[in-house]
């Protein structure tokens, strides 16, 4: 591999674990973290695991951080950084909606532009996006998040077609509901809204993420394989058992009728669920 693997959003969750596993296996890794306080924490965990990696502050929404990253001569880019804003589309405040797209769409795409120019110039490179299953399907209370991830899917698809002749490959990884804390946090973002709670359609104190969640190990394993080029497919929906369900949900849109005026099943499930519920519980 000619250059390092850059993992964004490596301060926590999927990104941190993938970066640490790659480094432990001897690969050259740059772990991009959002805030400077995460730098020391990731370095310390790397030392504990006997791994050597470079940790850099990389807030994908910061133009200075992006320009700095363009000097690193990246061979493989994992666009993993992201946030999740939960809530009914009518209720989410404007600044939170804009932040959702700044972090999940505009920041990563702008970062990718600069890195991709270098890849295209040398006729080699790999770009991997993490659009989530929410880039393919939509649940209630995830419109902002899913909207941003659908946008990422579109950019990834376009890039895959545009970069083929330049020797650059593109792939996507679409994790479903995995138990990392990310999904449950999505249903707590309302606590930071600067609005009048009386104007909201929903009482968010009564809602929780409406799905059982899986152990994240398959995501770590598959992401490493994709980054190293051992898995050559374009799309990877995980866990594999959810693929048929996602396909059915997408296909069902073609025949869906107008709603009947009653509460939808997943809305009710959000009322009935508890945070952090593992699969099979």
Short mmCIF file of C-alpha atoms in Angstrom, two decimals:
data_model
loop_
_atom_site.label_atom_id
_atom_site.label_comp_id
_atom_site.label_asym_id
_atom_site.label_seq_id
_atom_site.Cartn_x
_atom_site.Cartn_y
_atom_site.Cartn_z
CA UNK A 1 0.00 0.00 0.00
CA UNK A 2 1.55 3.28 -1.17
CA UNK A 3 0.21 5.57 1.56
CA UNK A 4 -1.66 5.61 4.84
CA UNK A 5 -5.26 4.73 5.60
CA UNK A 6 -7.19 7.73 6.93
CA UNK A 7 -10.15 6.98 9.19
CA UNK A 8 -12.36 9.95 10.07
CA UNK A 9 -14.50 9.96 13.20
CA UNK A 10 -11.90 7.73 14.87
CA UNK A 11 -12.47 9.14 18.32
CA UNK A 12 -15.24 6.64 19.10
CA UNK A 13 -17.45 3.86 17.76
CA UNK A 14 -16.77 2.06 14.50
CA UNK A 15 -14.02 4.44 13.45
CA UNK A 16 -11.89 4.03 16.55
CA UNK A 17 -12.08 0.25 16.60
CA UNK A 18 -11.34 -0.08 12.88
CA UNK A 19 -8.36 2.28 13.13
CA UNK A 20 -6.95 0.39 16.12
CA UNK A 21 -7.38 -3.01 14.46
CA UNK A 22 -5.67 -1.87 11.28
CA UNK A 23 -2.80 -0.36 13.25
CA UNK A 24 -2.43 -3.48 15.40
CA UNK A 25 -2.11 -5.50 12.19
CA UNK A 26 0.82 -3.32 11.11
CA UNK A 27 -0.87 -0.98 8.65
CA UNK A 28 -0.04 2.70 8.45
CA UNK A 29 -3.08 4.48 9.90
CA UNK A 30 -4.07 8.08 10.54
CA UNK A 31 -6.92 8.29 13.03
CA UNK A 32 -8.80 11.54 12.49
CA UNK A 33 -10.65 12.72 15.60
CA UNK A 34 -13.09 15.59 15.92
CA UNK A 35 -11.71 17.35 19.00
CA UNK A 36 -8.20 17.71 20.40
CA UNK A 37 -9.21 16.03 23.68
CA UNK A 38 -9.71 12.75 21.80
CA UNK A 39 -6.13 12.69 20.53
CA UNK A 40 -4.58 11.62 23.82
CA UNK A 41 -7.33 9.12 24.58
CA UNK A 42 -6.93 7.28 21.26
CA UNK A 43 -3.14 7.29 21.56
CA UNK A 44 -3.39 5.80 25.05
CA UNK A 45 -5.72 3.04 23.90
CA UNK A 46 -3.38 2.28 20.99
CA UNK A 47 -0.46 1.87 23.41
CA UNK A 48 -2.52 -0.47 25.57
CA UNK A 49 -3.19 -2.65 22.53
CA UNK A 50 0.37 -2.58 21.27
CA UNK A 51 -0.57 -0.63 18.17
CA UNK A 52 1.21 2.29 16.54
CA UNK A 53 -0.89 4.87 14.75
CA UNK A 54 -0.91 8.57 14.06
CA UNK A 55 -3.74 10.56 15.63
CA UNK A 56 -4.68 13.92 14.15
CA UNK A 57 -7.42 16.43 14.88
CA UNK A 58 -9.74 16.32 11.88
CA UNK A 59 -13.12 17.97 12.24
CA UNK A 60 -14.53 17.39 8.76
CA UNK A 61 -16.55 20.62 9.02
CA UNK A 62 -13.41 22.71 9.65
CA UNK A 63 -11.86 24.05 6.39
CA UNK A 64 -8.43 24.31 8.04
CA UNK A 65 -8.53 20.71 9.22
CA UNK A 66 -9.57 19.54 5.75
CA UNK A 67 -6.77 21.48 4.06
CA UNK A 68 -4.28 19.98 6.52
CA UNK A 69 -5.52 16.48 5.70
CA UNK A 70 -4.97 17.11 1.99
CA UNK A 71 -1.21 17.17 2.67
CA UNK A 72 -1.13 13.59 4.02
CA UNK A 73 -0.97 11.70 0.67
CA UNK A 74 -3.76 9.28 1.60
CA UNK A 75 -4.07 5.92 -0.18
CA UNK A 76 -7.32 4.78 1.49
CA UNK A 77 -10.01 7.05 2.96
CA UNK A 78 -12.75 5.83 5.28
CA UNK A 79 -15.42 8.53 5.59
CA UNK A 80 -16.83 7.40 8.91
CA UNK A 81 -17.35 10.69 10.79
CA UNK A 82 -21.01 11.43 11.40
CA UNK A 83 -23.71 12.52 13.82
CA UNK A 84 -27.34 11.48 14.16
CA UNK A 85 -30.16 13.94 14.84
CA UNK A 86 -33.35 12.23 15.93
CA UNK A 87 -36.81 13.70 15.98
CA UNK A 88 -39.86 14.29 13.86
CA UNK A 89 -39.09 16.31 10.74
CA UNK A 90 -41.49 19.07 11.84
CA UNK A 91 -39.85 19.41 15.26
CA UNK A 92 -36.10 19.51 14.52
CA UNK A 93 -34.77 23.09 14.87
CA UNK A 94 -33.17 24.64 11.80
CA UNK A 95 -29.66 24.85 13.23
CA UNK A 96 -29.73 21.17 14.18
CA UNK A 97 -30.97 20.19 10.73
CA UNK A 98 -28.19 22.16 9.06
CA UNK A 99 -25.60 20.68 11.42
CA UNK A 100 -26.76 17.20 10.43
CA UNK A 101 -25.90 17.84 6.79
CA UNK A 102 -22.71 19.81 7.51
CA UNK A 103 -21.19 16.87 9.41
CA UNK A 104 -22.57 13.94 7.42
CA UNK A 105 -22.56 15.33 3.88
CA UNK A 106 -20.77 18.61 3.13
CA UNK A 107 -17.74 18.03 5.39
CA UNK A 108 -16.95 14.51 4.13
CA UNK A 109 -17.59 15.38 0.48
CA UNK A 110 -15.34 18.45 0.64
CA UNK A 111 -12.62 16.43 2.40
CA UNK A 112 -12.94 13.74 -0.26
CA UNK A 113 -12.57 16.27 -3.09
CA UNK A 114 -9.04 17.25 -2.08
CA UNK A 115 -7.89 13.71 -1.33
CA UNK A 116 -9.44 12.33 -4.50
CA UNK A 117 -7.53 14.75 -6.72
CA UNK A 118 -4.29 13.26 -5.41
CA UNK A 119 -5.56 9.70 -5.91
CA UNK A 120 -6.63 10.47 -9.47
CA UNK A 121 -3.26 12.06 -10.24
CA UNK A 122 -1.36 8.93 -9.23
CA UNK A 123 -4.03 6.57 -10.62
CA UNK A 124 -4.59 4.67 -7.37
CA UNK A 125 -6.68 4.95 -4.23
CA UNK A 126 -9.73 3.69 -2.40
CA UNK A 127 -12.63 5.67 -0.91
CA UNK A 128 -15.09 4.04 1.47
CA UNK A 129 -18.23 5.70 2.81
CA UNK A 130 -20.35 4.62 5.79
CA UNK A 131 -23.89 5.66 4.74
CA UNK A 132 -25.69 3.25 7.13
CA UNK A 133 -28.82 1.29 6.28
CA UNK A 134 -30.47 4.70 6.74
CA UNK A 135 -28.98 5.59 3.37
CA UNK A 136 -31.32 3.03 1.83
CA UNK A 137 -34.40 3.01 4.08
CA UNK A 138 -36.18 5.45 6.41
CA UNK A 139 -37.83 5.08 9.81
CA UNK A 140 -39.94 7.63 11.68
CA UNK A 141 -37.89 10.14 13.69
CA UNK A 142 -34.83 9.55 11.47
CA UNK A 143 -35.72 11.79 8.53
CA UNK A 144 -32.79 14.19 9.04
CA UNK A 145 -30.25 11.43 9.58
CA UNK A 146 -31.59 9.26 6.75
CA UNK A 147 -31.78 12.28 4.47
CA UNK A 148 -28.09 12.97 5.04
CA UNK A 149 -27.19 9.33 4.48
CA UNK A 150 -29.27 9.11 1.30
CA UNK A 151 -27.24 12.10 0.10
CA UNK A 152 -24.00 10.26 0.93
CA UNK A 153 -25.25 7.28 -1.08
CA UNK A 154 -25.80 9.54 -4.07
CA UNK A 155 -22.33 11.09 -3.88
CA UNK A 156 -20.69 7.67 -3.43
CA UNK A 157 -22.54 6.25 -6.44
CA UNK A 158 -21.58 9.21 -8.60
CA UNK A 159 -17.95 9.04 -7.51
CA UNK A 160 -17.78 5.33 -8.26
CA UNK A 161 -18.84 6.03 -11.83
CA UNK A 162 -16.68 9.13 -12.24
CA UNK A 163 -13.43 7.77 -10.83
CA UNK A 164 -13.26 4.39 -12.54
CA UNK A 165 -11.01 5.63 -15.35
CA UNK A 166 -8.65 7.22 -12.82
CA UNK A 167 -7.86 3.96 -10.98
CA UNK A 168 -9.79 4.90 -7.84
CA UNK A 169 -12.34 2.51 -6.34
CA UNK A 170 -15.33 3.45 -4.18
CA UNK A 171 -17.34 1.28 -1.78
CA UNK A 172 -20.06 1.75 0.81
CA UNK A 173 -20.69 0.07 4.15
CA UNK A 174 -24.27 0.23 5.44
CA UNK A 175 -24.48 -0.83 9.10
CA UNK A 176 -27.92 -1.52 10.50
CA UNK A 177 -28.78 -1.10 14.19
CA UNK A 178 -25.61 -1.98 16.09
CA UNK A 179 -25.14 -1.55 19.82
CA UNK A 180 -22.48 1.19 19.99
CA UNK A 181 -24.56 3.86 21.74
CA UNK A 182 -24.93 5.85 18.51
CA UNK A 183 -28.55 4.92 17.88
CA UNK A 184 -29.72 5.57 21.43
CA UNK A 185 -27.98 8.94 21.46
CA UNK A 186 -29.97 9.89 18.36
CA UNK A 187 -33.11 9.77 20.48
CA UNK A 188 -31.60 12.12 23.09
CA UNK A 189 -30.53 15.01 20.86
CA UNK A 190 -33.79 16.83 21.64
CA UNK A 191 -32.28 17.69 25.02
CA UNK A 192 -30.05 20.22 23.25
CA UNK A 193 -32.76 21.85 21.15
CA UNK A 194 -33.33 25.56 21.67
CA UNK A 195 -37.06 25.63 21.03
CA UNK A 196 -40.38 25.73 22.81
CA UNK A 197 -41.26 22.17 23.89
CA UNK A 198 -44.94 23.10 23.80
CA UNK A 199 -44.68 23.48 20.02
CA UNK A 200 -43.40 19.94 19.42
CA UNK A 201 -45.61 17.27 17.89
CA UNK A 202 -44.07 14.59 20.12
CA UNK A 203 -43.01 14.18 23.73
CA UNK A 204 -39.46 12.89 23.27
CA UNK A 205 -39.11 11.85 26.89
CA UNK A 206 -41.41 8.95 26.00
CA UNK A 207 -39.56 7.74 22.87
CA UNK A 208 -36.58 5.40 22.34
CA UNK A 209 -34.78 3.83 19.39
CA UNK A 210 -37.37 1.35 18.05
CA UNK A 211 -35.12 -1.60 17.08
CA UNK A 212 -33.20 -4.35 18.81
CA UNK A 213 -29.47 -3.83 18.26
CA UNK A 214 -26.70 -6.17 17.15
CA UNK A 215 -23.18 -6.81 18.37
CA UNK A 216 -20.91 -4.60 16.21
CA UNK A 217 -18.19 -7.20 15.55
CA UNK A 218 -19.31 -7.95 11.94
CA UNK A 219 -18.94 -4.25 11.04
CA UNK A 220 -15.36 -4.12 12.32
CA UNK A 221 -14.39 -7.26 10.42
CA UNK A 222 -16.02 -6.32 7.13
CA UNK A 223 -14.80 -2.72 7.18
CA UNK A 224 -11.20 -3.85 7.58
CA UNK A 225 -11.64 -6.25 4.65
CA UNK A 226 -13.08 -3.53 2.43
CA UNK A 227 -10.37 -1.01 3.32
CA UNK A 228 -7.63 -3.52 2.53
CA UNK A 229 -9.23 -4.47 -0.78
CA UNK A 230 -9.94 -8.05 0.31
CA UNK A 231 -13.66 -7.55 -0.34
CA UNK A 232 -14.30 -6.10 -3.81
CA UNK A 233 -18.04 -5.51 -3.66
CA UNK A 234 -19.42 -1.99 -3.85
CA UNK A 235 -22.19 -2.25 -1.21
CA UNK A 236 -22.11 -4.03 2.15
CA UNK A 237 -25.27 -4.07 4.26
CA UNK A 238 -24.68 -5.45 7.75
CA UNK A 239 -25.75 -7.64 9.37
CA UNK A 240 -26.29 -9.77 6.28
CA UNK A 241 -29.58 -11.05 7.65
CA UNK A 242 -31.05 -7.54 7.26
CA UNK A 243 -30.40 -7.34 3.52
CA UNK A 244 -33.64 -9.02 2.46
CA UNK A 245 -35.61 -6.83 4.87
CA UNK A 246 -34.05 -3.66 3.44
CA UNK A 247 -34.74 -4.76 -0.12
CA UNK A 248 -38.38 -5.44 0.75
CA UNK A 249 -38.73 -2.03 2.42
CA UNK A 250 -37.33 -0.25 -0.64
CA UNK A 251 -39.44 -2.27 -3.10
CA UNK A 252 -42.60 -1.67 -1.05
CA UNK A 253 -42.41 2.05 -1.82
CA UNK A 254 -43.58 1.37 -5.37
CA UNK A 255 -46.95 0.10 -4.17
CA UNK A 256 -47.41 2.05 -0.94
CA UNK A 257 -50.73 3.82 -0.52
CA UNK A 258 -51.42 7.06 1.33
CA UNK A 259 -51.42 6.62 5.10
CA UNK A 260 -54.76 5.76 6.71
CA UNK A 261 -54.59 8.37 9.49
CA UNK A 262 -53.51 5.93 12.21
CA UNK A 263 -50.23 5.81 14.14
CA UNK A 264 -47.61 3.83 12.24
CA UNK A 265 -46.15 0.62 13.69
CA UNK A 266 -42.62 1.94 14.16
CA UNK A 267 -43.89 5.10 15.83
CA UNK A 268 -45.66 2.95 18.41
CA UNK A 269 -42.59 0.80 18.80
CA UNK A 270 -40.59 3.92 19.67
CA UNK A 271 -43.00 4.44 22.57
CA UNK A 272 -42.74 0.81 23.65
CA UNK A 273 -38.94 0.37 23.35
CA UNK A 274 -36.14 0.78 25.86
CA UNK A 275 -32.68 2.18 24.99
CA UNK A 276 -29.86 -0.28 24.30
CA UNK A 277 -32.03 -3.32 23.70
CA UNK A 278 -29.86 -6.15 22.27
CA UNK A 279 -31.10 -8.59 19.64
CA UNK A 280 -32.90 -11.58 21.12
CA UNK A 281 -33.73 -9.93 24.43
#
